[in-house]
mmCIF file of C-alpha atoms and ligand atoms in Angstrom:
data_model
loop_
_atom_site.group_PDB
_atom_site.id
_atom_site.type_symbol
_atom_site.label_atom_id
_atom_site.label_comp_id
_atom_site.label_asym_id
_atom_site.label_seq_id
_atom_site.Cartn_x
_atom_site.Cartn_y
_atom_site.Cartn_z
ATOM 1 C CA MET A 187 12.113 -6.975 -18.294
ATOM 2 C CA ILE A 188 10.445 -5.551 -15.181
ATOM 3 C CA LEU A 189 7.535 -7.475 -13.664
ATOM 4 C CA VAL A 190 4.984 -6.039 -11.202
ATOM 5 C CA THR A 191 2.801 -8.522 -9.302
ATOM 6 C CA GLY A 192 -0.543 -7.617 -7.719
ATOM 7 C CA ALA A 193 -0.959 -5.327 -10.703
ATOM 8 C CA SER A 194 -4.764 -5.190 -10.618
ATOM 9 C CA GLY A 195 -4.736 -4.028 -6.982
ATOM 10 C CA LEU A 196 -4.760 -0.540 -5.480
ATOM 11 C CA SER A 197 -1.026 0.124 -5.351
ATOM 12 C CA GLY A 198 -0.009 -2.226 -8.192
ATOM 13 C CA SER A 199 -2.324 -0.516 -10.677
ATOM 14 C CA ALA A 200 -1.034 2.943 -9.666
ATOM 15 C CA ILE A 201 2.513 1.714 -10.292
ATOM 16 C CA ILE A 202 1.582 0.290 -13.701
ATOM 17 C CA ARG A 203 -0.098 3.620 -14.614
ATOM 18 C CA GLU A 204 3.099 5.456 -13.614
ATOM 19 C CA PHE A 205 5.175 3.219 -15.919
ATOM 20 C CA ALA A 206 2.737 3.969 -18.744
ATOM 21 C CA ARG A 207 2.962 7.733 -18.024
ATOM 22 C CA GLN A 208 6.744 7.477 -18.305
ATOM 23 C CA GLY A 209 6.455 5.412 -21.498
ATOM 24 C CA TYR A 210 8.598 2.669 -19.979
ATOM 25 C CA PRO A 211 7.901 -1.043 -20.656
ATOM 26 C CA VAL A 212 6.533 -3.127 -17.802
ATOM 27 C CA ARG A 213 4.881 -6.521 -17.437
ATOM 28 C CA ALA A 214 1.836 -6.728 -15.150
ATOM 29 C CA LEU A 215 0.982 -10.016 -13.412
ATOM 30 C CA VAL A 216 -2.734 -10.381 -12.699
ATOM 31 C CA ARG A 217 -4.700 -13.345 -11.450
ATOM 32 C CA ASN A 218 -7.701 -12.522 -13.575
ATOM 33 C CA ARG A 219 -7.434 -10.476 -16.752
ATOM 34 C CA ALA A 220 -11.044 -9.346 -16.458
ATOM 35 C CA LYS A 221 -10.084 -7.338 -13.343
ATOM 36 C CA ALA A 222 -7.341 -5.540 -15.248
ATOM 37 C CA GLN A 223 -9.372 -4.050 -18.090
ATOM 38 C CA ALA A 224 -8.348 -0.510 -17.134
ATOM 39 C CA LEU A 225 -4.705 -1.488 -17.696
ATOM 40 C CA GLU A 226 -5.287 -3.231 -21.058
ATOM 41 C CA THR A 227 -5.253 -0.051 -23.094
ATOM 42 C CA LEU A 228 -2.185 1.514 -21.480
ATOM 43 C CA PRO A 229 0.816 1.806 -23.774
ATOM 44 C CA THR A 230 4.035 -0.105 -22.869
ATOM 45 C CA VAL A 231 2.109 -2.466 -20.549
ATOM 46 C CA GLU A 232 2.106 -6.234 -21.136
ATOM 47 C CA ILE A 233 -0.530 -8.069 -19.112
ATOM 48 C CA VAL A 234 0.109 -11.691 -18.122
ATOM 49 C CA GLU A 235 -2.176 -13.964 -16.096
ATOM 50 C CA GLY A 236 -0.838 -16.196 -13.327
ATOM 51 C CA ASP A 237 -1.378 -17.279 -9.746
ATOM 52 C CA MET A 238 1.525 -16.646 -7.381
ATOM 53 C CA LEU A 239 0.504 -19.665 -5.319
ATOM 54 C CA ARG A 240 0.754 -21.970 -8.347
ATOM 55 C CA PRO A 241 4.291 -21.833 -9.774
ATOM 56 C CA GLY A 242 3.206 -23.789 -12.869
ATOM 57 C CA THR A 243 1.119 -20.791 -13.982
ATOM 58 C CA LEU A 244 4.011 -18.297 -13.780
ATOM 59 C CA ALA A 245 6.220 -19.287 -16.739
ATOM 60 C CA ASP A 246 5.021 -16.474 -19.025
ATOM 61 C CA ALA A 247 5.211 -13.883 -16.265
ATOM 62 C CA LEU A 248 8.722 -14.828 -15.201
ATOM 63 C CA SER A 249 10.239 -15.459 -18.635
ATOM 64 C CA GLY A 250 13.049 -12.925 -19.104
ATOM 65 C CA ALA A 251 12.089 -11.011 -15.937
ATOM 66 C CA GLU A 252 15.211 -9.575 -14.287
ATOM 67 C CA ARG A 253 13.656 -7.415 -11.594
ATOM 68 C CA VAL A 254 10.297 -7.940 -9.881
ATOM 69 C CA LEU A 255 8.131 -5.812 -7.608
ATOM 70 C CA LEU A 256 6.461 -8.238 -5.190
ATOM 71 C CA ILE A 257 2.945 -7.253 -4.080
ATOM 72 C CA SER A 258 0.008 -9.376 -3.016
ATOM 73 C CA THR A 259 -3.102 -8.920 -0.907
ATOM 74 C CA ALA A 260 -2.806 -8.462 2.854
ATOM 75 C CA ASP A 261 -4.653 -11.681 3.734
ATOM 76 C CA GLN A 262 -4.123 -14.887 5.671
ATOM 77 C CA GLN A 263 -2.089 -16.394 2.823
ATOM 78 C CA MET A 264 0.251 -13.464 2.216
ATOM 79 C CA VAL A 265 3.393 -15.168 3.562
ATOM 80 C CA GLU A 266 2.686 -18.444 1.751
ATOM 81 C CA THR A 267 1.856 -16.598 -1.481
ATOM 82 C CA GLN A 268 4.925 -14.378 -1.488
ATOM 83 C CA CYS A 269 7.378 -17.091 -0.382
ATOM 84 C CA ALA A 270 6.063 -19.450 -3.099
ATOM 85 C CA PHE A 271 6.541 -16.643 -5.604
ATOM 86 C CA ILE A 272 10.117 -15.949 -4.401
ATOM 87 C CA ASP A 273 10.966 -19.653 -4.924
ATOM 88 C CA ALA A 274 9.468 -19.610 -8.428
ATOM 89 C CA ALA A 275 11.287 -16.390 -9.306
ATOM 90 C CA ARG A 276 14.642 -17.791 -8.181
ATOM 91 C CA GLU A 277 14.042 -20.955 -10.244
ATOM 92 C CA ALA A 278 13.245 -18.803 -13.284
ATOM 93 C CA GLY A 279 16.469 -16.777 -12.980
ATOM 94 C CA VAL A 280 15.098 -13.464 -11.609
ATOM 95 C CA ARG A 281 17.975 -11.379 -10.189
ATOM 96 C CA HIS A 282 16.374 -8.809 -7.910
ATOM 97 C CA ILE A 283 13.086 -8.695 -5.988
ATOM 98 C CA ILE A 284 11.739 -5.464 -4.557
ATOM 99 C CA LYS A 285 9.454 -6.379 -1.690
ATOM 100 C CA PHE A 286 6.457 -4.063 -1.304
ATOM 101 C CA SER A 287 6.233 -4.252 2.437
ATOM 102 C CA GLY A 288 4.745 -1.946 5.049
ATOM 103 C CA ALA A 289 5.619 -0.329 8.380
ATOM 104 C CA GLU A 290 3.467 1.687 10.731
ATOM 105 C CA SER A 291 4.689 5.237 11.372
ATOM 106 C CA GLY A 292 3.683 5.454 15.056
ATOM 107 C CA VAL A 293 6.663 6.126 17.308
ATOM 108 C CA GLY A 294 7.070 2.960 19.402
ATOM 109 C CA PHE A 295 4.639 0.890 17.281
ATOM 110 C CA ASN A 296 5.583 -2.770 17.727
ATOM 111 C CA GLN A 297 5.391 -4.111 14.154
ATOM 112 C CA ARG A 298 5.240 -7.715 15.499
ATOM 113 C CA ASN A 299 1.929 -6.971 17.255
ATOM 114 C CA PHE A 300 0.059 -6.280 13.999
ATOM 115 C CA ARG A 301 -0.288 -9.384 11.855
ATOM 116 C CA PHE A 302 0.256 -7.720 8.483
ATOM 117 C CA THR A 303 3.490 -5.900 9.412
ATOM 118 C CA ARG A 304 4.618 -9.121 11.110
ATOM 119 C CA MET A 305 3.907 -11.054 7.890
ATOM 120 C CA HIS A 306 5.797 -8.472 5.841
ATOM 121 C CA GLU A 307 8.820 -8.854 8.136
ATOM 122 C CA ASP A 308 8.644 -12.648 7.762
ATOM 123 C CA VAL A 309 8.621 -12.385 3.952
ATOM 124 C CA GLU A 310 11.489 -9.865 4.074
ATOM 125 C CA HIS A 311 13.581 -12.374 6.051
ATOM 126 C CA TYR A 312 12.705 -15.188 3.640
ATOM 127 C CA LEU A 313 13.698 -13.027 0.679
ATOM 128 C CA GLU A 314 16.984 -12.010 2.318
ATOM 129 C CA GLN A 315 17.846 -15.673 2.697
ATOM 130 C CA SER A 316 16.806 -16.653 -0.820
ATOM 131 C CA GLY A 317 20.115 -15.753 -2.452
ATOM 132 C CA LEU A 318 18.359 -13.168 -4.652
ATOM 133 C CA ALA A 319 19.212 -9.473 -4.571
ATOM 134 C CA TRP A 320 16.552 -7.634 -2.544
ATOM 135 C CA THR A 321 15.246 -4.198 -1.636
ATOM 136 C CA HIS A 322 12.463 -3.565 0.895
ATOM 137 C CA LEU A 323 9.995 -0.697 0.563
ATOM 138 C CA ARG A 324 7.989 -0.011 3.702
ATOM 139 C CA PRO A 325 5.260 2.572 3.171
ATOM 140 C CA SER A 326 3.161 3.795 6.074
ATOM 141 C CA GLN A 327 -0.651 4.007 5.897
ATOM 142 C CA PHE A 328 -1.864 4.959 2.393
ATOM 143 C CA MET A 329 -3.740 8.296 2.149
ATOM 144 C CA GLN A 330 -6.137 6.391 -0.109
ATOM 145 C CA VAL A 331 -7.563 4.467 2.888
ATOM 146 C CA TYR A 332 -9.499 7.661 3.755
ATOM 147 C CA LEU A 333 -11.403 7.341 0.472
ATOM 148 C CA ARG A 334 -13.126 4.338 2.099
ATOM 149 C CA GLU A 335 -14.610 6.783 4.622
ATOM 150 C CA ALA A 336 -16.392 8.691 1.834
ATOM 151 C CA PRO A 337 -19.851 7.188 2.589
ATOM 152 C CA THR A 338 -20.109 8.753 6.090
ATOM 153 C CA ILE A 339 -18.346 11.930 4.965
ATOM 154 C CA ILE A 340 -21.001 12.314 2.266
ATOM 155 C CA ALA A 341 -24.034 11.190 4.281
ATOM 156 C CA GLN A 342 -23.194 12.468 7.783
ATOM 157 C CA ASP A 343 -20.426 15.045 7.324
ATOM 158 C CA ALA A 344 -18.357 12.900 9.691
ATOM 159 C CA LEU A 345 -15.265 10.750 9.840
ATOM 160 C CA PHE A 346 -15.816 7.952 12.403
ATOM 161 C CA LEU A 347 -12.534 6.399 13.553
ATOM 162 C CA PRO A 348 -11.195 4.999 16.852
ATOM 163 C CA MET A 349 -7.939 6.927 16.867
ATOM 164 C CA GLU A 350 -8.421 9.303 19.829
ATOM 165 C CA ASN A 351 -5.574 11.862 19.597
ATOM 166 C CA ALA A 352 -3.031 9.573 17.951
ATOM 167 C CA ARG A 353 -1.261 10.917 14.897
ATOM 168 C CA LEU A 354 -0.382 9.132 11.635
ATOM 169 C CA SER A 355 1.797 10.118 8.671
ATOM 170 C CA PRO A 356 -0.088 8.755 5.657
ATOM 171 C CA ILE A 357 1.587 8.603 2.238
ATOM 172 C CA ASP A 358 0.033 9.131 -1.190
ATOM 173 C CA ILE A 359 0.166 5.979 -3.346
ATOM 174 C CA GLU A 360 1.019 8.230 -6.298
ATOM 175 C CA ASP A 361 4.290 9.155 -4.494
ATOM 176 C CA ILE A 362 4.983 5.467 -3.850
ATOM 177 C CA ALA A 363 4.358 4.738 -7.547
ATOM 178 C CA LYS A 364 6.934 7.336 -8.619
ATOM 179 C CA ILE A 365 9.498 6.029 -6.107
ATOM 180 C CA VAL A 366 8.893 2.412 -7.136
ATOM 181 C CA CYS A 367 9.188 3.252 -10.819
ATOM 182 C CA ALA A 368 12.542 4.969 -10.297
ATOM 183 C CA LEU A 369 13.743 2.076 -8.169
ATOM 184 C CA LEU A 370 12.663 -0.589 -10.651
ATOM 185 C CA ARG A 371 14.291 1.275 -13.537
ATOM 186 C CA ASN A 372 17.619 1.837 -11.712
ATOM 187 C CA GLY A 373 17.549 -0.873 -9.080
ATOM 188 C CA ARG A 374 21.142 -2.009 -8.872
ATOM 189 C CA GLU A 375 22.405 0.708 -6.574
ATOM 190 C CA HIS A 376 19.524 0.055 -4.152
ATOM 191 C CA GLU A 377 20.124 -3.655 -3.678
ATOM 192 C CA GLY A 378 20.358 -4.705 -0.028
ATOM 193 C CA LYS A 379 18.637 -1.502 1.179
ATOM 194 C CA SER A 380 15.381 -0.948 3.084
ATOM 195 C CA TYR A 381 13.334 2.233 2.748
ATOM 196 C CA ASP A 382 10.705 3.216 5.281
ATOM 197 C CA MET A 383 8.512 5.931 3.792
ATOM 198 C CA THR A 384 5.719 8.188 5.031
ATOM 199 C CA GLY A 385 3.924 11.305 3.890
ATOM 200 C CA PRO A 386 5.296 14.749 4.778
ATOM 201 C CA GLU A 387 3.141 15.460 7.875
ATOM 202 C CA SER A 388 2.091 13.779 11.046
ATOM 203 C CA LEU A 389 -1.660 14.381 11.409
ATOM 204 C CA SER A 390 -4.331 13.787 14.016
ATOM 205 C CA MET A 391 -7.720 12.653 12.734
ATOM 206 C CA THR A 392 -9.107 16.098 13.614
ATOM 207 C CA GLU A 393 -6.523 17.569 11.234
ATOM 208 C CA VAL A 394 -7.371 14.985 8.562
ATOM 209 C CA ALA A 395 -11.054 15.969 8.867
ATOM 210 C CA GLU A 396 -10.087 19.682 8.612
ATOM 211 C CA GLN A 397 -8.148 19.024 5.384
ATOM 212 C CA ILE A 398 -11.074 17.101 3.895
ATOM 213 C CA SER A 399 -13.432 19.929 5.002
ATOM 214 C CA ARG A 400 -11.339 22.506 3.109
ATOM 215 C CA ALA A 401 -11.242 20.313 0.006
ATOM 216 C CA VAL A 402 -14.998 19.668 -0.123
ATOM 217 C CA GLY A 403 -16.033 23.136 1.055
ATOM 218 C CA ARG A 404 -18.105 22.078 4.088
ATOM 219 C CA ASN A 405 -17.450 21.118 7.677
ATOM 220 C CA ILE A 406 -16.542 17.452 8.218
ATOM 221 C CA ARG A 407 -16.239 16.443 11.899
ATOM 222 C CA TYR A 408 -13.916 13.838 13.326
ATOM 223 C CA VAL A 409 -15.970 11.627 15.648
ATOM 224 C CA ASN A 410 -14.018 9.286 17.880
ATOM 225 C CA VAL A 411 -15.643 5.860 18.231
ATOM 226 C CA THR A 412 -14.542 2.836 20.240
ATOM 227 C CA PRO A 413 -12.613 0.076 18.460
ATOM 228 C CA ALA A 414 -15.631 -2.211 19.060
ATOM 229 C CA GLU A 415 -17.990 0.288 17.369
ATOM 230 C CA ARG A 416 -15.610 0.591 14.432
ATOM 231 C CA ARG A 417 -15.391 -3.186 14.098
ATOM 232 C CA GLN A 418 -19.165 -3.512 14.190
ATOM 233 C CA ALA A 419 -19.576 -0.822 11.515
ATOM 234 C CA LEU A 420 -17.041 -2.558 9.253
ATOM 235 C CA LEU A 421 -18.638 -5.971 9.615
ATOM 236 C CA ALA A 422 -22.114 -4.490 9.114
ATOM 237 C CA LYS A 423 -20.995 -2.920 5.828
ATOM 238 C CA GLY A 424 -20.165 -6.424 4.565
ATOM 239 C CA GLY A 425 -17.219 -7.495 2.474
ATOM 240 C CA VAL A 426 -14.803 -7.386 5.440
ATOM 241 C CA PRO A 427 -13.819 -10.890 6.607
ATOM 242 C CA ALA A 428 -13.492 -11.485 10.354
ATOM 243 C CA TYR A 429 -9.719 -12.084 10.154
ATOM 244 C CA PHE A 430 -9.341 -8.641 8.557
ATOM 245 C CA ALA A 431 -11.420 -7.023 11.298
ATOM 246 C CA ASP A 432 -9.220 -8.862 13.841
ATOM 247 C CA ALA A 433 -6.118 -7.462 12.105
ATOM 248 C CA LEU A 434 -7.543 -3.925 12.282
ATOM 249 C CA ASP A 435 -8.217 -4.422 16.007
ATOM 250 C CA GLU A 436 -4.534 -5.299 16.508
ATOM 251 C CA GLN A 437 -3.499 -2.268 14.463
ATOM 252 C CA VAL A 438 -5.735 0.147 16.375
ATOM 253 C CA SER A 439 -4.685 -1.204 19.755
ATOM 254 C CA GLU A 440 -1.011 -0.660 18.870
ATOM 255 C CA ARG A 441 -1.692 2.759 17.297
ATOM 256 C CA LEU A 442 -3.421 3.950 20.452
ATOM 257 C CA LYS A 443 -0.239 3.234 22.410
ATOM 258 C CA CYS A 444 1.699 5.583 20.103
ATOM 259 C CA SER A 445 0.288 9.098 19.955
ATOM 260 C CA GLU A 446 3.233 10.481 17.953
ATOM 261 C CA SER A 447 4.134 9.554 14.411
ATOM 262 C CA GLN A 448 7.426 9.840 12.589
ATOM 263 C CA VAL A 449 7.904 11.484 9.200
ATOM 264 C CA CYS A 450 10.421 9.706 6.983
ATOM 265 C CA LEU A 451 11.085 11.201 3.563
ATOM 266 C CA ASP A 452 14.401 9.445 2.804
ATOM 267 C CA ALA A 453 12.930 7.548 -0.155
ATOM 268 C CA HIS A 454 11.306 10.698 -1.591
ATOM 269 C CA LYS A 455 14.705 12.420 -1.372
ATOM 270 C CA ALA A 456 16.671 9.436 -2.716
ATOM 271 C CA PHE A 457 14.446 9.214 -5.819
ATOM 272 C CA GLY A 458 13.714 12.918 -6.335
ATOM 273 C CA VAL A 459 9.965 12.698 -5.615
ATOM 274 C CA ARG A 460 8.184 15.735 -4.103
ATOM 275 C CA PRO A 461 6.075 14.561 -1.136
ATOM 276 C CA THR A 462 2.343 15.111 -1.634
ATOM 277 C CA THR A 463 0.598 16.740 1.335
ATOM 278 C CA PHE A 464 -2.736 15.468 2.645
ATOM 279 C CA ALA A 465 -4.311 18.783 1.582
ATOM 280 C CA GLU A 466 -3.200 18.158 -2.029
ATOM 281 C CA PHE A 467 -4.461 14.574 -1.879
ATOM 282 C CA ALA A 468 -7.833 15.726 -0.492
ATOM 283 C CA ARG A 469 -8.190 18.419 -3.185
ATOM 284 C CA ARG A 470 -7.327 15.906 -5.933
ATOM 285 C CA ASN A 471 -10.009 13.548 -4.561
ATOM 286 C CA ALA A 472 -12.589 16.181 -3.577
ATOM 287 C CA ALA A 473 -15.125 14.767 -6.048
ATOM 288 C CA VAL A 474 -14.896 11.351 -4.338
ATOM 289 C CA PHE A 475 -15.365 12.915 -0.866
ATOM 290 C CA ARG A 476 -18.367 14.848 -2.251
ATOM 291 C CA GLY A 477 -19.899 11.694 -3.760
ATOM 292 C CA GLU A 478 -19.575 12.997 -7.316
ATOM 293 C CA SER A 479 -17.198 10.287 -8.555
ATOM 294 C CA MET A 480 -15.687 6.946 -7.610
ATOM 295 C CA PRO A 481 -12.008 6.439 -6.724
ATOM 296 C CA LEU A 482 -9.812 5.083 -9.551
HETATM 297 N N1 LIG B 206 -3.419 -0.186 3.122
HETATM 298 C C1 LIG B 206 -2.355 0.434 3.597
HETATM 299 O O1 LIG B 206 -2.466 1.525 4.169
HETATM 300 C C2 LIG B 206 -0.995 -0.197 3.414
HETATM 301 C C3 LIG B 206 0.121 0.494 3.873
HETATM 302 C C4 LIG B 206 1.394 -0.051 3.681
HETATM 303 C C5 LIG B 206 1.533 -1.283 3.044
HETATM 304 N N2 LIG B 206 0.420 -1.952 2.629
HETATM 305 C C6 LIG B 206 0.621 -3.243 1.920
HETATM 306 O O2 LIG B 206 0.525 -2.989 0.550
HETATM 307 C C7 LIG B 206 0.260 -4.215 -0.125
HETATM 308 C C8 LIG B 206 -0.637 -3.955 -1.298
HETATM 309 O O3 LIG B 206 -1.815 -3.354 -0.881
HETATM 310 P P1 LIG B 206 -2.968 -3.028 -1.927
HETATM 311 O O4 LIG B 206 -4.001 -2.281 -1.172
HETATM 312 O O5 LIG B 206 -2.398 -2.473 -3.173
HETATM 313 O O6 LIG B 206 -3.485 -4.506 -2.207
HETATM 314 P P2 LIG B 206 -4.722 -4.999 -3.077
HETATM 315 O O7 LIG B 206 -5.470 -3.852 -3.663
HETATM 316 O O8 LIG B 206 -5.446 -5.994 -2.233
HETATM 317 O O9 LIG B 206 -3.999 -5.752 -4.274
HETATM 318 C C9 LIG B 206 -3.322 -6.965 -4.095
HETATM 319 C C10 LIG B 206 -3.205 -7.650 -5.428
HETATM 320 O O10 LIG B 206 -2.555 -8.928 -5.226
HETATM 321 C C11 LIG B 206 -3.171 -9.858 -6.076
HETATM 322 N N3 LIG B 206 -2.983 -11.228 -5.604
HETATM 323 C C12 LIG B 206 -3.300 -11.725 -4.384
HETATM 324 N N4 LIG B 206 -3.010 -13.039 -4.352
HETATM 325 C C13 LIG B 206 -2.515 -13.360 -5.566
HETATM 326 C C14 LIG B 206 -2.056 -14.552 -6.154
HETATM 327 N N5 LIG B 206 -2.055 -15.726 -5.478
HETATM 328 N N6 LIG B 206 -1.618 -14.538 -7.434
HETATM 329 C C15 LIG B 206 -1.630 -13.384 -8.149
HETATM 330 N N7 LIG B 206 -2.053 -12.200 -7.657
HETATM 331 C C16 LIG B 206 -2.494 -12.206 -6.374
HETATM 332 C C17 LIG B 206 -4.644 -9.477 -6.057
HETATM 333 O O11 LIG B 206 -5.265 -10.037 -7.183
HETATM 334 P P3 LIG B 206 -6.859 -10.203 -7.279
HETATM 335 O O12 LIG B 206 -7.332 -8.834 -7.748
HETATM 336 O O13 LIG B 206 -7.034 -11.270 -8.269
HETATM 337 O O14 LIG B 206 -7.351 -10.552 -5.905
HETATM 338 C C18 LIG B 206 -4.553 -7.941 -6.086
HETATM 339 O O15 LIG B 206 -4.496 -7.460 -7.394
HETATM 340 C C19 LIG B 206 -0.294 -5.159 0.925
HETATM 341 O O16 LIG B 206 0.614 -6.206 1.108
HETATM 342 C C20 LIG B 206 -0.422 -4.302 2.180
HETATM 343 O O17 LIG B 206 -0.120 -5.034 3.356
HETATM 344 C C21 LIG B 206 -0.819 -1.430 2.777
#
C-alpha cells in the first residue's frame, strides 16, 4: 500500500487527485477528515486520520504501508513532525520513504540561509540515517504561489513583489503530482536518489506578469516593492504568522543575491512528464487571476 501524508494540503491533494485519475489505490493521511471532503468522493482513495506528531494515532495509516510520501506543513515544527513520523514508519515496517523536500532554483542560493530549505536538508539527513530506503524530491517554487497574488492582480492590475530583476524557475504542482505518482508506483529503482526539479523556464517577475497579462487579456504590471513593504502587506492581510514572514525575508534576501535561476528537468525526463510552461499554467488558471473562480 502507498501512503501520502499531508494529503489535505496544496501539493498532497494534487498528488491524491493524480492517483485517482490514474485509477491507482492510495491511502491519504489527514489530520482532520473535515478538511479532506474534496478527496472523500475520489475513487481508489482511502482516507485515514492521524497526527504525525503523535505516533499512537498512526497505526491505521501505517498498517501495511510499504512506501510513503512524506509531506507536512512548512512551519516551526516541520523537522520534529517529519522525524517523529520517520521513527513511527520504521517501527511499523515501512520500507521506503519519499521525502517531499524543496530547493531554491537561484544559481548560488545558499539553501542553509533559508529556514525551510535548511529544515528539509535536516530531515533528509535524518531519513538517510534511519535505515529505511529513501528518495528525495526537491521542487523549486510552485507556480501555484502566484495564485496568492490574485487579489492585487484583480483589484490593481499589478503584481507587487520584492524580486527586482532576479529570475526564478517555478514548477507546476500538477507536474510534481505526475512525477510523484510514477515514483511511488515504481519506486525501487529510485531508492537512494535525489531529484531537484524546476519548471521549464527561468523567468523574471516582469515576464511572469506578461504571461498572466496574456492569459487574462489585460495588462498586469510588475511593481517592485521593498522586502519591508512586502512583509507589511503580508502581515496586514492577516493569517501569516511572524515566523513565516521572517522565513520569507530570509528567502527574499538570498534570492536577491542570485539573479540567475537554473532549469532542471531531470525528473520530468526520468518519469516521462512533459514540463508545463508558465503560460500554460496561467491560461489554465485565468479564471482565478480574473476573480471569476477560486483555486482548487
Ligand atoms: N510553496 C512552495 O513554493 C514550495 C516549493 C518547494 C517545496 N515546498 C514544500 O512543500 C511542502 C508541502 O507544501 P504544501 O504547500 O503542499 O503544504 P500545505 O498545503 O501546508 O500542506 C501540508 C499538509 O501537512 C499536514 N500536516 C501538518 N502537520 C501535520 C501533522 N502533525 N500530522 C498530520 N498532517 C500534518 C497539514 O494538515 P492540516 O491541513 O491539518 O494542517 C497539511 O495538509 C512543504 O514542506 C514546503 O516546504 C514548497
